[in-house]
mmCIF file of C-alpha atoms in Angstrom:
data_model
loop_
_atom_site.group_PDB
_atom_site.id
_atom_site.type_symbol
_atom_site.label_atom_id
_atom_site.label_comp_id
_atom_site.label_asym_id
_atom_site.label_seq_id
_atom_site.Cartn_x
_atom_site.Cartn_y
_atom_site.Cartn_z
ATOM 1 C CA MET A 1 -119.177 -36.196 173.414
ATOM 2 C CA LYS A 2 -120.156 -32.575 172.815
ATOM 3 C CA SER A 3 -119.376 -30.983 169.373
ATOM 4 C CA THR A 4 -116.946 -28.167 169.523
ATOM 5 C CA ASN A 5 -118.395 -26.621 166.320
ATOM 6 C CA THR A 6 -120.224 -23.394 166.966
ATOM 7 C CA PHE A 7 -122.097 -21.113 164.582
ATOM 8 C CA ARG A 8 -121.905 -17.480 165.124
ATOM 9 C CA LYS A 9 -123.858 -14.707 163.562
ATOM 10 C CA GLY A 10 -122.726 -11.122 163.213
ATOM 11 C CA PHE A 11 -121.429 -8.355 160.931
ATOM 12 C CA VAL A 12 -118.057 -8.140 159.253
ATOM 13 C CA PHE A 13 -116.795 -4.617 158.626
ATOM 14 C CA LYS A 14 -114.219 -3.978 155.924
ATOM 15 C CA LYS A 15 -113.144 -1.150 153.650
ATOM 16 C CA TYR A 16 -115.515 -0.357 150.851
ATOM 17 C CA GLU A 17 -114.326 -1.370 147.454
ATOM 18 C CA ALA A 18 -116.116 -0.031 144.432
ATOM 19 C CA PRO A 19 -117.352 -2.636 141.844
ATOM 20 C CA TYR A 20 -114.901 -3.154 139.038
ATOM 21 C CA GLN A 21 -115.396 -1.093 135.982
ATOM 22 C CA SER A 22 -113.438 -1.325 132.742
ATOM 23 C CA PRO A 23 -111.495 1.669 131.580
ATOM 24 C CA PHE A 24 -114.269 2.139 128.842
ATOM 25 C CA ASP A 25 -117.186 1.849 131.300
ATOM 26 C CA LYS A 26 -115.581 4.478 133.625
ATOM 27 C CA LEU A 27 -115.189 6.863 130.776
ATOM 28 C CA PHE A 28 -118.521 6.176 129.313
ATOM 29 C CA GLU A 29 -120.423 7.021 132.428
ATOM 30 C CA ILE A 30 -118.741 10.557 132.259
ATOM 31 C CA PHE A 31 -119.141 10.879 128.506
ATOM 32 C CA LYS A 32 -122.891 10.357 128.750
ATOM 33 C CA GLU A 33 -123.195 13.074 131.298
ATOM 34 C CA LEU A 34 -121.069 15.436 129.143
ATOM 35 C CA ILE A 35 -122.975 14.754 125.977
ATOM 36 C CA THR A 36 -126.291 15.630 127.847
ATOM 37 C CA HIS A 37 -124.846 18.968 128.962
ATOM 38 C CA THR A 38 -123.403 19.744 125.431
ATOM 39 C CA SER A 39 -126.750 19.038 123.917
ATOM 40 C CA GLY A 40 -125.333 16.108 121.806
ATOM 41 C CA ASP A 41 -122.291 17.923 120.566
ATOM 42 C CA PHE A 42 -119.640 15.165 120.381
ATOM 43 C CA ASP A 43 -116.602 17.374 119.776
ATOM 44 C CA GLU A 44 -117.402 19.649 122.709
ATOM 45 C CA ALA A 45 -118.106 16.584 125.016
ATOM 46 C CA ILE A 46 -114.757 15.089 124.096
ATOM 47 C CA ASP A 47 -112.856 18.461 124.675
ATOM 48 C CA TRP A 48 -114.452 18.474 128.125
ATOM 49 C CA LEU A 49 -113.491 14.872 128.757
ATOM 50 C CA ARG A 50 -109.862 15.689 127.766
ATOM 51 C CA GLU A 51 -109.916 18.617 130.301
ATOM 52 C CA LEU A 52 -111.091 16.285 133.007
ATOM 53 C CA ASP A 53 -108.543 13.739 132.204
ATOM 54 C CA LYS A 54 -105.911 16.295 132.617
ATOM 55 C CA GLU A 55 -107.178 17.353 136.099
ATOM 56 C CA TYR A 56 -108.253 13.985 137.461
ATOM 57 C CA LYS A 57 -106.012 11.379 135.454
ATOM 58 C CA LEU A 58 -108.996 9.425 134.144
ATOM 59 C CA THR A 59 -106.869 7.447 131.660
ATOM 60 C CA THR A 60 -103.626 5.624 131.564
ATOM 61 C CA PRO A 61 -100.882 5.220 128.847
ATOM 62 C CA GLU A 62 -102.443 1.815 128.219
ATOM 63 C CA TYR A 63 -105.954 3.313 127.548
ATOM 64 C CA THR A 64 -106.236 6.834 126.301
ATOM 65 C CA ILE A 65 -109.066 9.094 125.151
ATOM 66 C CA ASP A 66 -108.357 8.122 121.612
ATOM 67 C CA ASP A 67 -108.661 4.501 122.481
ATOM 68 C CA PHE A 68 -112.008 5.345 124.063
ATOM 69 C CA ILE A 69 -113.197 6.969 120.980
ATOM 70 C CA GLU A 70 -112.258 3.975 118.861
ATOM 71 C CA ASP A 71 -114.204 1.778 121.244
ATOM 72 C CA LEU A 72 -117.136 4.008 120.941
ATOM 73 C CA LYS A 73 -117.098 3.459 117.173
ATOM 74 C CA LYS A 74 -116.525 -0.207 117.489
ATOM 75 C CA LYS A 75 -119.578 -0.593 119.979
ATOM 76 C CA GLY A 76 -121.907 1.289 117.822
ATOM 77 C CA TYR A 77 -122.059 4.453 119.893
ATOM 78 C CA LEU A 78 -120.604 6.652 117.316
ATOM 79 C CA ARG A 79 -121.201 7.249 113.521
ATOM 80 C CA GLU A 80 -119.135 9.054 110.914
ATOM 81 C CA GLU A 81 -120.968 11.790 108.985
ATOM 82 C CA ILE A 82 -120.164 14.889 106.811
ATOM 83 C CA ASP A 83 -120.797 18.166 108.586
ATOM 84 C CA PRO A 84 -122.304 21.243 106.785
ATOM 85 C CA ASN A 85 -118.930 22.484 105.743
ATOM 86 C CA GLY A 86 -118.300 19.191 103.967
ATOM 87 C CA GLU A 87 -115.788 17.983 106.639
ATOM 88 C CA PRO A 88 -115.860 14.567 108.171
ATOM 89 C CA SER A 89 -117.205 14.473 111.746
ATOM 90 C CA LEU A 90 -118.462 12.122 114.543
ATOM 91 C CA ALA A 91 -121.971 12.066 115.892
ATOM 92 C CA ILE A 92 -123.740 9.911 118.552
ATOM 93 C CA THR A 93 -126.039 7.228 117.451
ATOM 94 C CA ALA A 94 -129.578 6.000 118.565
ATOM 95 C CA LYS A 95 -127.707 3.473 120.759
ATOM 96 C CA THR A 96 -126.087 6.239 122.616
ATOM 97 C CA GLU A 97 -129.428 8.207 122.957
ATOM 98 C CA ARG A 98 -130.960 5.006 124.553
ATOM 99 C CA ALA A 99 -128.074 4.765 126.949
ATOM 100 C CA ILE A 100 -128.374 8.435 128.025
ATOM 101 C CA ARG A 101 -132.115 7.920 128.598
ATOM 102 C CA GLN A 102 -131.322 4.844 130.778
ATOM 103 C CA GLN A 103 -128.732 6.684 132.701
ATOM 104 C CA ALA A 104 -131.173 9.486 133.377
ATOM 105 C CA LEU A 105 -133.732 6.932 134.647
ATOM 106 C CA ASP A 106 -131.277 5.405 136.950
ATOM 107 C CA GLN A 107 -130.130 8.788 138.323
ATOM 108 C CA ILE A 108 -133.502 10.282 138.804
ATOM 109 C CA PHE A 109 -135.779 7.379 139.365
ATOM 110 C CA GLY A 110 -133.404 4.964 141.110
ATOM 111 C CA LYS A 111 -132.632 1.809 139.175
ATOM 112 C CA ILE A 112 -136.207 0.988 138.388
ATOM 113 C CA LYS A 113 -136.323 -2.646 137.130
ATOM 114 C CA ARG A 114 -138.121 -3.564 133.807
ATOM 115 C CA SER A 115 -141.291 -5.365 134.251
ATOM 116 C CA GLY A 116 -143.538 -7.129 131.695
ATOM 117 C CA GLN A 117 -146.905 -5.501 130.832
ATOM 118 C CA GLY A 118 -146.912 -2.440 133.044
ATOM 119 C CA ASN A 119 -150.254 -0.635 133.879
ATOM 120 C CA HIS A 120 -151.495 1.834 136.275
ATOM 121 C CA LYS A 121 -153.720 0.638 139.180
ATOM 122 C CA SER A 122 -156.683 2.899 139.906
ATOM 123 C CA LYS A 123 -157.531 3.791 143.585
ATOM 124 C CA SER A 124 -160.971 2.230 143.514
ATOM 125 C CA PRO A 125 -161.636 -1.473 143.927
ATOM 126 C CA GLY A 126 -164.226 -3.138 141.687
ATOM 127 C CA LEU A 127 -164.455 -5.328 138.630
ATOM 128 C CA GLY A 128 -160.977 -5.540 137.265
ATOM 129 C CA ASP A 129 -157.959 -7.867 136.639
ATOM 130 C CA GLU A 130 -155.427 -6.741 139.249
ATOM 131 C CA HIS A 131 -155.636 -8.846 142.442
ATOM 132 C CA THR A 132 -155.409 -6.870 145.727
ATOM 133 C CA GLY A 133 -155.391 -9.787 148.319
ATOM 134 C CA ASP A 134 -158.487 -8.273 150.065
ATOM 135 C CA PHE A 135 -161.768 -10.166 150.333
ATOM 136 C CA ARG A 136 -165.479 -9.082 150.719
ATOM 137 C CA GLY A 137 -168.693 -10.959 150.814
ATOM 138 C CA TYR A 138 -170.282 -12.120 147.553
ATOM 139 C CA GLN A 139 -172.831 -9.683 146.137
ATOM 140 C CA PHE A 140 -175.512 -10.299 143.379
ATOM 141 C CA GLY A 141 -173.957 -9.587 140.062
ATOM 142 C CA ASP A 142 -170.451 -10.541 140.964
ATOM 143 C CA SER A 143 -168.746 -12.873 138.263
ATOM 144 C CA LEU A 144 -168.295 -16.389 139.550
ATOM 145 C CA ASP A 145 -164.730 -16.531 138.303
ATOM 146 C CA LYS A 146 -163.891 -13.879 140.895
ATOM 147 C CA VAL A 147 -165.112 -16.059 143.750
ATOM 148 C CA SER A 148 -162.270 -17.309 145.931
ATOM 149 C CA LEU A 149 -163.050 -21.131 146.351
ATOM 150 C CA THR A 150 -160.388 -21.542 149.088
ATOM 151 C CA GLU A 151 -161.773 -18.838 151.234
ATOM 152 C CA SER A 152 -165.436 -19.592 150.563
ATOM 153 C CA LEU A 153 -164.723 -23.369 151.626
ATOM 154 C CA ARG A 154 -163.050 -22.213 154.682
ATOM 155 C CA ASN A 155 -165.997 -20.196 155.614
ATOM 156 C CA ALA A 156 -168.323 -23.035 154.984
ATOM 157 C CA GLN A 157 -166.286 -25.361 157.324
ATOM 158 C CA ILE A 158 -166.321 -22.693 159.998
ATOM 159 C CA ASN A 159 -169.972 -21.946 159.743
ATOM 160 C CA HIS A 160 -171.441 -25.375 159.275
ATOM 161 C CA GLY A 161 -168.906 -27.900 160.449
ATOM 162 C CA ILE A 162 -167.340 -30.726 158.437
ATOM 163 C CA SER A 163 -169.892 -33.410 159.399
ATOM 164 C CA ASP A 164 -172.826 -31.479 157.917
ATOM 165 C CA PHE A 165 -170.934 -29.654 155.210
ATOM 166 C CA THR A 166 -172.954 -27.227 153.138
ATOM 167 C CA LEU A 167 -171.999 -24.249 151.138
ATOM 168 C CA SER A 168 -174.410 -21.261 151.042
ATOM 169 C CA GLU A 169 -174.373 -17.886 149.475
ATOM 170 C CA ASN A 170 -173.298 -16.281 152.772
ATOM 171 C CA ASP A 171 -170.146 -18.282 152.677
ATOM 172 C CA LEU A 172 -168.964 -17.017 149.408
ATOM 173 C CA VAL A 173 -166.302 -14.385 149.284
ATOM 174 C CA VAL A 174 -164.883 -12.355 146.297
ATOM 175 C CA GLU A 175 -161.409 -11.109 145.916
ATOM 176 C CA GLU A 176 -161.155 -7.371 145.338
ATOM 177 C CA THR A 177 -159.577 -6.302 142.186
ATOM 178 C CA LEU A 178 -158.399 -3.106 140.693
ATOM 179 C CA HIS A 179 -158.725 -1.753 137.122
ATOM 180 C CA LYS A 180 -155.635 -1.317 135.133
ATOM 181 C CA SER A 181 -155.797 2.140 133.484
ATOM 182 C CA GLN A 182 -153.852 3.589 130.630
ATOM 183 C CA MET A 183 -152.435 7.068 130.849
ATOM 184 C CA SER A 184 -151.656 9.770 128.159
ATOM 185 C CA THR A 185 -149.206 12.352 129.364
ATOM 186 C CA VAL A 186 -147.963 15.558 127.561
ATOM 187 C CA LEU A 187 -144.781 16.912 129.095
ATOM 188 C CA MET A 188 -144.153 20.665 128.316
ATOM 189 C CA ILE A 189 -140.667 22.113 128.597
ATOM 190 C CA ASP A 190 -140.101 25.792 128.752
ATOM 191 C CA ILE A 191 -137.110 26.636 126.473
ATOM 192 C CA SER A 192 -137.296 30.422 126.813
ATOM 193 C CA HIS A 193 -133.991 32.298 127.442
ATOM 194 C CA SER A 194 -134.597 32.474 131.152
ATOM 195 C CA MET A 195 -133.893 28.733 131.437
ATOM 196 C CA ILE A 196 -130.084 29.569 131.314
ATOM 197 C CA LEU A 197 -130.065 32.977 132.835
ATOM 198 C CA TYR A 198 -128.751 34.037 136.264
ATOM 199 C CA GLY A 199 -125.833 31.527 136.034
ATOM 200 C CA GLU A 200 -127.987 28.514 136.489
ATOM 201 C CA ASP A 201 -128.388 25.776 133.897
ATOM 202 C CA ARG A 202 -132.168 24.751 134.160
ATOM 203 C CA ILE A 203 -132.600 23.107 130.715
ATOM 204 C CA THR A 204 -130.184 20.251 131.352
ATOM 205 C CA PRO A 205 -132.064 18.982 134.361
ATOM 206 C CA ALA A 206 -135.366 19.450 132.581
ATOM 207 C CA LYS A 207 -134.043 17.364 129.612
ATOM 208 C CA LYS A 208 -132.846 14.651 132.014
ATOM 209 C CA VAL A 209 -136.281 14.423 133.502
ATOM 210 C CA ALA A 210 -137.854 14.071 130.234
ATOM 211 C CA MET A 211 -135.443 11.432 129.142
ATOM 212 C CA ALA A 212 -136.008 9.495 132.331
ATOM 213 C CA LEU A 213 -139.762 9.812 132.037
ATOM 214 C CA ALA A 214 -139.655 8.619 128.458
ATOM 215 C CA GLU A 215 -137.488 5.529 129.433
ATOM 216 C CA LEU A 216 -139.803 4.753 132.361
ATOM 217 C CA ILE A 217 -142.989 4.771 130.236
ATOM 218 C CA THR A 218 -141.552 2.851 127.243
ATOM 219 C CA THR A 219 -140.012 0.134 129.575
ATOM 220 C CA ARG A 220 -142.357 -0.078 132.466
ATOM 221 C CA TYR A 221 -145.797 1.284 131.124
ATOM 222 C CA PRO A 222 -145.558 0.364 127.391
ATOM 223 C CA LYS A 223 -149.375 0.872 127.043
ATOM 224 C CA ASP A 224 -149.164 4.545 128.093
ATOM 225 C CA THR A 225 -148.333 7.343 125.701
ATOM 226 C CA LEU A 226 -145.997 10.355 126.224
ATOM 227 C CA ASP A 227 -145.804 13.300 124.024
ATOM 228 C CA ILE A 228 -143.014 15.896 124.632
ATOM 229 C CA LEU A 229 -143.386 19.459 123.485
ATOM 230 C CA VAL A 230 -141.234 22.662 123.997
ATOM 231 C CA PHE A 231 -142.437 26.217 124.162
ATOM 232 C CA GLY A 232 -140.896 29.467 123.589
ATOM 233 C CA ASN A 233 -142.411 32.171 121.332
ATOM 234 C CA ASP A 234 -144.296 29.179 119.788
ATOM 235 C CA ALA A 235 -144.734 25.495 120.709
ATOM 236 C CA TRP A 236 -143.852 22.511 118.833
ATOM 237 C CA ARG A 237 -143.651 18.648 119.451
ATOM 238 C CA ILE A 238 -140.259 16.955 119.653
ATOM 239 C CA GLU A 239 -139.507 13.250 119.382
ATOM 240 C CA ILE A 240 -137.877 11.312 122.256
ATOM 241 C CA LYS A 241 -134.774 10.918 120.285
ATOM 242 C CA ASP A 242 -134.450 14.727 119.994
ATOM 243 C CA LEU A 243 -134.095 15.229 123.665
ATOM 244 C CA PRO A 244 -130.258 14.987 124.079
ATOM 245 C CA TYR A 245 -130.086 17.830 121.438
ATOM 246 C CA LEU A 246 -132.590 20.182 122.979
ATOM 247 C CA LYS A 247 -131.313 23.742 123.540
ATOM 248 C CA VAL A 248 -132.729 27.017 124.950
ATOM 249 C CA GLY A 249 -133.404 29.791 122.314
ATOM 250 C CA PRO A 250 -133.718 33.502 122.424
ATOM 251 C CA TYR A 251 -137.454 33.183 123.162
ATOM 252 C CA HIS A 252 -140.114 34.643 125.303
ATOM 253 C CA THR A 253 -142.517 32.318 127.048
ATOM 254 C CA ASN A 254 -145.839 31.476 125.142
ATOM 255 C CA THR A 255 -147.458 29.345 127.759
ATOM 256 C CA VAL A 256 -150.815 29.512 125.903
ATOM 257 C CA ALA A 257 -149.338 28.136 122.684
ATOM 258 C CA GLY A 258 -147.902 25.219 124.647
ATOM 259 C CA LEU A 259 -151.206 24.508 126.307
ATOM 260 C CA GLU A 260 -153.142 24.715 123.018
ATOM 261 C CA LEU A 261 -150.772 22.178 121.386
ATOM 262 C CA ALA A 262 -150.771 19.875 124.513
ATOM 263 C CA MET A 263 -154.691 19.804 124.609
ATOM 264 C CA ASP A 264 -154.856 19.145 120.828
ATOM 265 C CA LEU A 265 -152.585 16.091 121.226
ATOM 266 C CA LEU A 266 -154.528 14.736 124.113
ATOM 267 C CA ARG A 267 -157.861 15.184 122.299
ATOM 268 C CA ARG A 268 -156.670 12.511 119.922
ATOM 269 C CA LYS A 269 -155.995 9.937 122.540
ATOM 270 C CA ARG A 270 -158.597 7.301 123.451
ATOM 271 C CA ASN A 271 -157.327 6.754 126.963
ATOM 272 C CA THR A 272 -159.625 7.779 129.916
ATOM 273 C CA ASN A 273 -156.800 9.193 131.894
ATOM 274 C CA LYS A 274 -154.995 12.223 130.465
ATOM 275 C CA GLN A 275 -152.718 14.815 132.037
ATOM 276 C CA ILE A 276 -150.231 17.651 131.233
ATOM 277 C CA PHE A 277 -146.916 18.170 133.119
ATOM 278 C CA MET A 278 -145.500 21.671 132.634
ATOM 279 C CA ILE A 279 -141.895 22.527 133.631
ATOM 280 C CA THR A 280 -141.188 26.303 133.601
ATOM 281 C CA ASP A 281 -139.349 28.767 135.405
ATOM 282 C CA GLY A 282 -140.713 32.012 134.092
ATOM 283 C CA LYS A 283 -143.921 33.986 133.668
ATOM 284 C CA PRO A 284 -145.947 33.945 130.507
ATOM 285 C CA SER A 285 -144.693 36.729 128.427
ATOM 286 C CA CYS A 286 -145.812 36.211 124.826
ATOM 287 C CA LEU A 287 -148.908 35.415 122.737
ATOM 288 C CA ARG A 288 -149.367 34.926 119.012
ATOM 289 C CA LEU A 289 -152.163 37.131 117.668
ATOM 290 C CA PRO A 290 -154.708 36.056 115.002
ATOM 291 C CA ASP A 291 -152.796 38.006 112.357
ATOM 292 C CA GLY A 292 -149.612 36.031 113.054
ATOM 293 C CA GLN A 293 -147.888 38.761 114.910
ATOM 294 C CA TYR A 294 -146.453 38.251 118.467
ATOM 295 C CA TYR A 295 -147.533 40.279 121.385
ATOM 296 C CA LYS A 296 -144.640 40.383 123.936
ATOM 297 C CA ASN A 297 -144.353 41.893 127.341
ATOM 298 C CA SER A 298 -141.603 40.887 129.818
ATOM 299 C CA MET A 299 -142.328 43.542 132.296
ATOM 300 C CA GLY A 300 -144.232 41.890 135.158
ATOM 301 C CA LEU A 301 -147.494 39.886 134.574
ATOM 302 C CA ASP A 302 -149.389 41.142 131.589
ATOM 303 C CA GLU A 303 -153.099 41.068 132.360
ATOM 304 C CA HIS A 304 -153.916 40.146 128.680
ATOM 305 C CA ILE A 305 -151.549 37.218 128.568
ATOM 306 C CA VAL A 306 -152.357 36.039 132.004
ATOM 307 C CA ASN A 307 -156.021 35.889 131.463
ATOM 308 C CA LYS A 308 -155.438 33.842 128.309
ATOM 309 C CA CYS A 309 -153.624 31.306 130.301
ATOM 310 C CA TYR A 310 -156.350 31.137 132.940
ATOM 311 C CA MET A 311 -158.875 30.526 130.072
ATOM 312 C CA MET A 312 -156.723 27.650 128.900
ATOM 313 C CA ALA A 313 -156.548 26.123 132.316
ATOM 314 C CA GLN A 314 -160.386 26.340 132.655
ATOM 315 C CA GLN A 315 -160.709 24.702 129.080
ATOM 316 C CA ALA A 316 -158.405 21.873 130.067
ATOM 317 C CA ARG A 317 -160.554 21.307 133.235
ATOM 318 C CA LYS A 318 -163.703 21.000 131.071
ATOM 319 C CA LEU A 319 -161.923 18.273 129.065
ATOM 320 C CA HIS A 320 -160.987 16.557 132.337
ATOM 321 C CA ILE A 321 -157.255 17.143 131.820
ATOM 322 C CA PRO A 322 -155.423 18.038 134.911
ATOM 323 C CA ILE A 323 -152.265 20.248 134.688
ATOM 324 C CA THR A 324 -149.434 19.806 137.101
ATOM 325 C CA THR A 325 -147.004 22.737 137.056
ATOM 326 C CA PHE A 326 -143.588 22.236 138.253
ATOM 327 C CA MET A 327 -142.336 25.830 138.949
ATOM 328 C CA ILE A 328 -138.645 26.188 139.156
ATOM 329 C CA ALA A 329 -138.766 29.841 140.420
ATOM 330 C CA ARG A 330 -139.708 31.274 143.791
ATOM 331 C CA ASP A 331 -140.693 34.859 142.971
ATOM 332 C CA GLU A 332 -143.738 35.631 145.041
ATOM 333 C CA TYR A 333 -145.806 37.133 142.178
ATOM 334 C CA LEU A 334 -145.024 34.335 139.945
ATOM 335 C CA MET A 335 -146.169 31.741 142.558
ATOM 336 C CA ARG A 336 -149.282 33.806 143.052
ATOM 337 C CA PHE A 337 -149.888 33.456 139.266
ATOM 338 C CA VAL A 338 -149.332 29.734 139.326
ATOM 339 C CA ARG A 339 -151.764 29.408 142.329
ATOM 340 C CA GLU A 340 -154.400 31.038 140.344
ATOM 341 C CA PHE A 341 -153.727 29.053 137.283
ATOM 342 C CA THR A 342 -153.852 25.797 139.242
ATOM 343 C CA TYR A 343 -157.162 26.853 140.917
ATOM 344 C CA ALA A 344 -158.597 27.511 137.441
ATOM 345 C CA ASN A 345 -157.687 24.033 136.318
ATOM 346 C CA GLN A 346 -158.252 22.355 139.701
ATOM 347 C CA GLY A 347 -154.801 20.793 139.056
ATOM 348 C CA LYS A 348 -151.724 20.835 141.151
ATOM 349 C CA ALA A 349 -148.535 22.822 141.448
ATOM 350 C CA PHE A 350 -145.086 22.234 142.872
ATOM 351 C CA TYR A 351 -142.841 25.065 143.807
ATOM 352 C CA THR A 352 -139.326 23.628 143.457
ATOM 353 C CA GLY A 353 -135.733 24.229 142.321
ATOM 354 C CA ILE A 354 -133.915 21.914 140.053
ATOM 355 C CA LYS A 355 -133.094 19.575 142.931
ATOM 356 C CA GLY A 356 -135.740 16.876 143.398
ATOM 357 C CA LEU A 357 -137.508 17.837 140.247
ATOM 358 C CA GLY A 358 -137.326 14.300 138.807
ATOM 359 C CA GLU A 359 -138.448 12.554 141.911
ATOM 360 C CA MET A 360 -141.368 14.876 142.234
ATOM 361 C CA ILE A 361 -142.547 14.159 138.620
ATOM 362 C CA PHE A 362 -142.017 10.374 139.032
ATOM 363 C CA GLU A 363 -144.134 10.307 142.247
ATOM 364 C CA ASP A 364 -146.838 12.346 140.644
ATOM 365 C CA TYR A 365 -146.829 10.285 137.602
ATOM 366 C CA GLU A 366 -147.209 7.166 139.630
ATOM 367 C CA THR A 367 -150.039 8.447 141.933
ATOM 368 C CA ASN A 368 -151.681 11.344 140.273
ATOM 369 C CA ARG A 369 -154.419 10.186 138.091
ATOM 370 C CA LYS A 370 -155.257 6.619 139.127
ATOM 371 C CA LYS A 371 -158.869 6.927 138.936
ATOM 372 C CA ARG A 372 -161.520 4.190 138.293
ATOM 373 C CA ILE A 373 -162.576 3.646 134.631
ATOM 374 C CA LYS A 374 -166.227 3.820 133.975
ATOM 375 C CA GLY A 375 -168.090 1.638 131.506
#
């Protein structure tokens, strides 16, 4: 008797249903975005959230914005403090800062999962500890623990047969390995006034990229180092925890000061691989003179300032520090300057807008400087 049971394969189409989110989670996703745009100003972020609630009905009578604020306190995302005027106020905590960095990582780099000990593979095969799955013939000097016994015995059986089994040097094969290298990166962020001019907010995407890169390195590549600095009239280092609060100032663009500080930070690192990422949208327009005064010129490209930039690029090249410039402006004369700057350093340049900036930095970080370590 034939069975009447049949098994069919195919596709089932149905209306998309978004994954369930609690009222808190829905508002928290929006809140994290707003707190980034307001540079960590809680009151301003909540004001924006209330306006969005009026327009898009984000809350219900059962769960209001006030309920959301109470949950933020209970969950450790807010702390109470006293403002400079002596009035009580609310501010975000380190837990919120971490949540913002993770959101930036998810948005820009695409849900990258945490791994254990993360390291960067170099391009060149050789003596190392990262297996590639490729094999080559044994060479004098190869370590015996690198010999693949399974593949070597297989070769011996093929070459000599089972009845007269022998294992010769010609049968031995070694699995290729890659070095794991450590990377020291300095990320330079332009905070000159032009980063918010012309009706375009360029500083917020730059902050997001920095937060995402910081989260990527600390979770996936914990042996790597990342230093972040900002440059306007001067340059100074900031901590990762400071990123949500970063603002543009009434500054010119002292690119030289930023490069000097970046190279000073990298000189102290013992890693073989070092690099500088520079996010900027404007031309260099400022130098600090030996007497402490500032030389500024915003009219076109000042030859004196530009030549100083070229000198810094050449100096970084001598120190084997490649500079990758992410230029978020498309003026032809500025692109020409970046091309000359990049040539002097033998680095790289990307001419891009805000869109896609994070993906470019991520790809460059993953592939840029994977060179074989000597020694």
